[in-house]
mmCIF file of C-alpha atoms in Angstrom:
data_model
loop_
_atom_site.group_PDB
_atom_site.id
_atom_site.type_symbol
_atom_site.label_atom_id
_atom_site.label_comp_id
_atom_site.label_asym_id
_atom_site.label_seq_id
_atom_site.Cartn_x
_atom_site.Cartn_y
_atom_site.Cartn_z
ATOM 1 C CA UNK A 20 7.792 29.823 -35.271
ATOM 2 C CA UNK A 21 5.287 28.306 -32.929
ATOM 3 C CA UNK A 22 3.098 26.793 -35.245
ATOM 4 C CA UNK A 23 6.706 25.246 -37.093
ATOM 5 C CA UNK A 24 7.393 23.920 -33.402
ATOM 6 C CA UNK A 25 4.011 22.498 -33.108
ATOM 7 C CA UNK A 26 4.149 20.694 -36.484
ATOM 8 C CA UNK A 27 6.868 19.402 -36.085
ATOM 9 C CA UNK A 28 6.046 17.923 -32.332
ATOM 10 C CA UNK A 29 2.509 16.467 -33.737
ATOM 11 C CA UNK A 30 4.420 15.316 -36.916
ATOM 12 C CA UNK A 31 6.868 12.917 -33.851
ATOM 13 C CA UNK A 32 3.817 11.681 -32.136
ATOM 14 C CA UNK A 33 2.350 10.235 -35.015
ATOM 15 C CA UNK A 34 6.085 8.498 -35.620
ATOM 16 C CA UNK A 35 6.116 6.802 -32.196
ATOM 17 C CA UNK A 36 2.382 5.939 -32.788
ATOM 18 C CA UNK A 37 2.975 4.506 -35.936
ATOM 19 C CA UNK A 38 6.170 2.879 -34.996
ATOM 20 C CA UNK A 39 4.459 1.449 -32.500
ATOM 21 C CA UNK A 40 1.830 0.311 -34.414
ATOM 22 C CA UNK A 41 4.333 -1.461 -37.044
ATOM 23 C CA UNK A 42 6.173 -3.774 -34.217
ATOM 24 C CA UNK A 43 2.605 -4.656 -33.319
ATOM 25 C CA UNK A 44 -0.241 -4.060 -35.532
ATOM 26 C CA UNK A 45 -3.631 -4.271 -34.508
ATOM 27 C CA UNK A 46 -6.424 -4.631 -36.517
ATOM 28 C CA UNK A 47 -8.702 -1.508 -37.728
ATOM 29 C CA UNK A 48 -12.010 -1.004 -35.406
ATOM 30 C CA UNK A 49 -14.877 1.478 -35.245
ATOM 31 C CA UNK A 50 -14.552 2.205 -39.132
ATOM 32 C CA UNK A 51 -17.703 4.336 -40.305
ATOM 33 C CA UNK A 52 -18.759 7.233 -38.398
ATOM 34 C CA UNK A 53 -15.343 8.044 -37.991
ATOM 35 C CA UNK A 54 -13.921 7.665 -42.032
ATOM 36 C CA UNK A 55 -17.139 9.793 -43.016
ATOM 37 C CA UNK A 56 -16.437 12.851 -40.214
ATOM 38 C CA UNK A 57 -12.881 12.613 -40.864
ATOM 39 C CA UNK A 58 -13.156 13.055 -44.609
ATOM 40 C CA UNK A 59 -15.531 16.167 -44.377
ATOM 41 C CA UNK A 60 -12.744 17.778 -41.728
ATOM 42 C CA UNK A 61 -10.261 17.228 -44.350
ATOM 43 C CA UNK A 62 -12.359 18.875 -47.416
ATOM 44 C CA UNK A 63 -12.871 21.724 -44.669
ATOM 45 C CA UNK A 64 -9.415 22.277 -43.511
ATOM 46 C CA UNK A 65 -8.507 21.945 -47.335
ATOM 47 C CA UNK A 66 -10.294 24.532 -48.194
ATOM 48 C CA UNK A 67 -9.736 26.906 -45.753
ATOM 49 C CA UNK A 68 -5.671 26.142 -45.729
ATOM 50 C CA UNK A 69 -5.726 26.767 -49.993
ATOM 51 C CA UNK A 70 -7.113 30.045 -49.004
ATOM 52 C CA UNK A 71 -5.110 30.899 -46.825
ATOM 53 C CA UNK A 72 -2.356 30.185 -48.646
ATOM 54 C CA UNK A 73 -3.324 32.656 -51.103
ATOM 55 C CA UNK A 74 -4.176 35.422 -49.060
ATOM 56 C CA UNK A 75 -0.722 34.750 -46.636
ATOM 57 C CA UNK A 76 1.583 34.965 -50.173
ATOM 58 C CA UNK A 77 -0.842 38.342 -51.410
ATOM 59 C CA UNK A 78 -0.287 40.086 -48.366
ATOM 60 C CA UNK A 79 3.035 38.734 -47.523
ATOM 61 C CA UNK A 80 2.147 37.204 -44.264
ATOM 62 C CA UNK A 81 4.645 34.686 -42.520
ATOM 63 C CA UNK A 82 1.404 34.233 -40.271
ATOM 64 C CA UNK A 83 -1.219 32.944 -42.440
ATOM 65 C CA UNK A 84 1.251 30.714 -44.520
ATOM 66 C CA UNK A 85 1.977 29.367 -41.296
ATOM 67 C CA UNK A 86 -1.787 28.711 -40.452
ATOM 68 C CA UNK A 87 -2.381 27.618 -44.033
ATOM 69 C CA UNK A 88 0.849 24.995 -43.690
ATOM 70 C CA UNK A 89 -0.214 23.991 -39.608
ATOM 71 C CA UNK A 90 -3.912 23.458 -41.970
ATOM 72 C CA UNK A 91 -2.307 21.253 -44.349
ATOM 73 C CA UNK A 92 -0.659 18.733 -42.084
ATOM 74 C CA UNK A 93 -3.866 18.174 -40.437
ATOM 75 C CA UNK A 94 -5.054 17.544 -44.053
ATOM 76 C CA UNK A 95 -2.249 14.968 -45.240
ATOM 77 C CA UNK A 96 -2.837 13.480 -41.744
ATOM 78 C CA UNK A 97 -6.568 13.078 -42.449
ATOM 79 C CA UNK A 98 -5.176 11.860 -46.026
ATOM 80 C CA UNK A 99 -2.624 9.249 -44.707
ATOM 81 C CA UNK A 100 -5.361 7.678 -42.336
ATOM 82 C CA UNK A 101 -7.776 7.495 -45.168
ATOM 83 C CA UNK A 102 -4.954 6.292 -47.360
ATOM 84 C CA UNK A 103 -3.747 3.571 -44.863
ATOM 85 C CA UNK A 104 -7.359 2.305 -43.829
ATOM 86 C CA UNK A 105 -8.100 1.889 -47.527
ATOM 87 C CA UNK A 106 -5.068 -0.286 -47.609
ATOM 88 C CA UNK A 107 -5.801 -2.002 -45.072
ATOM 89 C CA UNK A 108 -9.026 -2.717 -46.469
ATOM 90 C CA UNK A 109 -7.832 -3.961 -49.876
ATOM 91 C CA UNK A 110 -5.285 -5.816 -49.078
ATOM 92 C CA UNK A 111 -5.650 -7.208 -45.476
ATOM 93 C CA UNK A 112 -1.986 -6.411 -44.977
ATOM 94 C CA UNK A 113 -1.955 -4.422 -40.929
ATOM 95 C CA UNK A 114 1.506 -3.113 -41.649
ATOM 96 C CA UNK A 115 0.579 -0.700 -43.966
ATOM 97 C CA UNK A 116 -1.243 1.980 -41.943
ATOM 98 C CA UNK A 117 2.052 2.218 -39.731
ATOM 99 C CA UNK A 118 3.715 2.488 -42.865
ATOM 100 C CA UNK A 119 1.397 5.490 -44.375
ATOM 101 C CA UNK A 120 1.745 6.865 -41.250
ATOM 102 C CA UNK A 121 5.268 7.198 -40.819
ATOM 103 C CA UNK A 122 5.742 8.568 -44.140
ATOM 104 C CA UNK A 123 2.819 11.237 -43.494
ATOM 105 C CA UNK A 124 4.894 11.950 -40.139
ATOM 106 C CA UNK A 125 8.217 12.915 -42.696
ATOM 107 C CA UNK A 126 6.257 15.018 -44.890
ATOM 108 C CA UNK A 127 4.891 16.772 -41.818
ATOM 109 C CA UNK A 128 8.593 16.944 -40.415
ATOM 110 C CA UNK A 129 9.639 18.205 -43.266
ATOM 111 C CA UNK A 130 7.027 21.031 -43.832
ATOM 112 C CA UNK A 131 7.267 22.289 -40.082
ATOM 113 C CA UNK A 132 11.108 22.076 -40.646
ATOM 114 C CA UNK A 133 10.559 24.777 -43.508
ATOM 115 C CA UNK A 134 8.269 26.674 -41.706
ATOM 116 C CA UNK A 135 11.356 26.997 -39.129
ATOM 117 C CA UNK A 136 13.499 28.280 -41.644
ATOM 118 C CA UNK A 137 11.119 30.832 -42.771
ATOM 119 C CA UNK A 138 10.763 32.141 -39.468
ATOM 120 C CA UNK A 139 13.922 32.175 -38.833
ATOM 121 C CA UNK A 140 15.008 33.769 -42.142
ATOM 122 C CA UNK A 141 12.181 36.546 -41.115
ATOM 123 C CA UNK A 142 14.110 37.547 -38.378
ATOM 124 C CA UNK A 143 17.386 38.027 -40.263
ATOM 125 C CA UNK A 144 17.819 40.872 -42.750
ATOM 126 C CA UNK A 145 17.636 39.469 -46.121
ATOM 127 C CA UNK A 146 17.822 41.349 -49.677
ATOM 128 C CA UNK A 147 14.961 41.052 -52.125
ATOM 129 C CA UNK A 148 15.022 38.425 -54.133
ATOM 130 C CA UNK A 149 16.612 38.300 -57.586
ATOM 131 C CA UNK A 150 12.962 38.822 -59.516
ATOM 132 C CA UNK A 151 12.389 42.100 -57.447
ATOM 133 C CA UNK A 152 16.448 43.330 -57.698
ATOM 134 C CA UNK A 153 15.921 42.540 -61.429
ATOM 135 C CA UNK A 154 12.161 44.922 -61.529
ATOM 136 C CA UNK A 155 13.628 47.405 -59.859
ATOM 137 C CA UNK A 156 17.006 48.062 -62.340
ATOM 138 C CA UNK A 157 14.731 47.481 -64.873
ATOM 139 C CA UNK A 158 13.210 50.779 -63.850
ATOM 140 C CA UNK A 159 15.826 52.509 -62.792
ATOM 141 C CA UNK A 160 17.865 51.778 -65.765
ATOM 142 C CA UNK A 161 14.659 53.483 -67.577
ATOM 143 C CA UNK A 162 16.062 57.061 -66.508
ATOM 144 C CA UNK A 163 19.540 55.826 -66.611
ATOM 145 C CA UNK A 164 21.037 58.689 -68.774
ATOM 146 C CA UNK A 165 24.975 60.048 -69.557
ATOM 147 C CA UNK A 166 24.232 62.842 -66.981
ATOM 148 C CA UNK A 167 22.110 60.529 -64.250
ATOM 149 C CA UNK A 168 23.629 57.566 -62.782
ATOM 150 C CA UNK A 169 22.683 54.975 -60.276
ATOM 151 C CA UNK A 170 25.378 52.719 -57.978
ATOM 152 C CA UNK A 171 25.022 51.091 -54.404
ATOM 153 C CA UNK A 172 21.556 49.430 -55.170
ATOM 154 C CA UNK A 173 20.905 47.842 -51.093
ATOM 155 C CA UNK A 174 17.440 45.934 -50.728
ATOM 156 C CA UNK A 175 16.178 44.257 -47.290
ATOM 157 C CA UNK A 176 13.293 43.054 -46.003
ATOM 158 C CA UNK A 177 11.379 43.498 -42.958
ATOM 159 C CA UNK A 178 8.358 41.429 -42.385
ATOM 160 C CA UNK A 179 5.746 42.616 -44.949
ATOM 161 C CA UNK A 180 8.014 45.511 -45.911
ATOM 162 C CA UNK A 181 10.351 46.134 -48.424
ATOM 163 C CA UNK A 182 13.425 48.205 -48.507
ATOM 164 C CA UNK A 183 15.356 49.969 -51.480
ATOM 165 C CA UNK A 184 18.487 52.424 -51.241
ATOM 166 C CA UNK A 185 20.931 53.285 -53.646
ATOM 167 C CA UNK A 186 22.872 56.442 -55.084
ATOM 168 C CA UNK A 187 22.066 59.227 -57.972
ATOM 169 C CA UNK A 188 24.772 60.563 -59.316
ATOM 170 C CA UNK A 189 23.182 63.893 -61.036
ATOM 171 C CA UNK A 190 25.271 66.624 -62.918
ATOM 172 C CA UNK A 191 27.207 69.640 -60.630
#
């Protein structure tokens, strides 16, 4: 929940920067050292956030998806700046680094936002979803006989756990 908080926060600052920066645009300084360092952080940080990602949905970890997503904005923020400099660059136009910028800030608002929800949802007892319902009477209708019968299927979740109850019926 904290890292959806932060992203969201970072994701505003770059708004009123950017916002400020399209009511008055300045010209692009200090180019080089900068571009080149910034682009390595991003391959870096896209990287590590991709594998994170991985290993957060494997293991079912609200925690490193979080990390992975708090990652990725750093990367499309790295991305926008590259993407509005080399605008910039092309066509001379000033406005349209604000412009990247802002939109980068909605993506970022929109991803910490989500994150939110997740957390949020985390906290709240939830059933499986459908997929998993669907595995699991799948199996159980496997010893589903005249004499054995199931009813009452309940699923929740809790964190990285998963929870099943239902009723056998079973001959007197």
């Amino acid at each position: 929940g904290a890292e959806g908080a932060l992203i969201v926060v970072a994701a505003i600052s770059i708004a009123f920067e950017a916002w400020g920066r399209l009511l008055h645009p300045e010209p692009l300084t200090q180019l080089g050292l900068g571009l080149a360092l910034s682009l390595f952080a991003t391959a870096i940080n896209g990287v590590v956030a991709f594998v994170l990602l991985r290993a957060g949905r494997r293991l079912r970890s609200i925690t490193l998806r979080a990390d992975a997503h708090h990652l990725f904005t750093d990367v499309f923020t790295s991305g926008g700046v590259l993407l509005g400099i080399f605008l910039v660059k092309v066509t001379g136009a000033l406005v349209l680094d604000p412009i990247v910028a802002l939109l980068v800030a909605v993506n970022i608002v929109w991803t910490g936002f989500r994150l939110l929800r997740e957390t949020g949802s985390a906290l709240l007892d939830a059933a499986l979803p459908k997929e998993e319902i669907d595995a699991i009477l799948l199996i159980l209708n496997e010893y589903k006989r005249q004499d054995i019968q199931f009813h009452a299927l309940r699923t929740r979740i809790a964190g990285t756990r998963r929870f099943v109850s239902f009723h056998v019926l079973v001959p007197g």
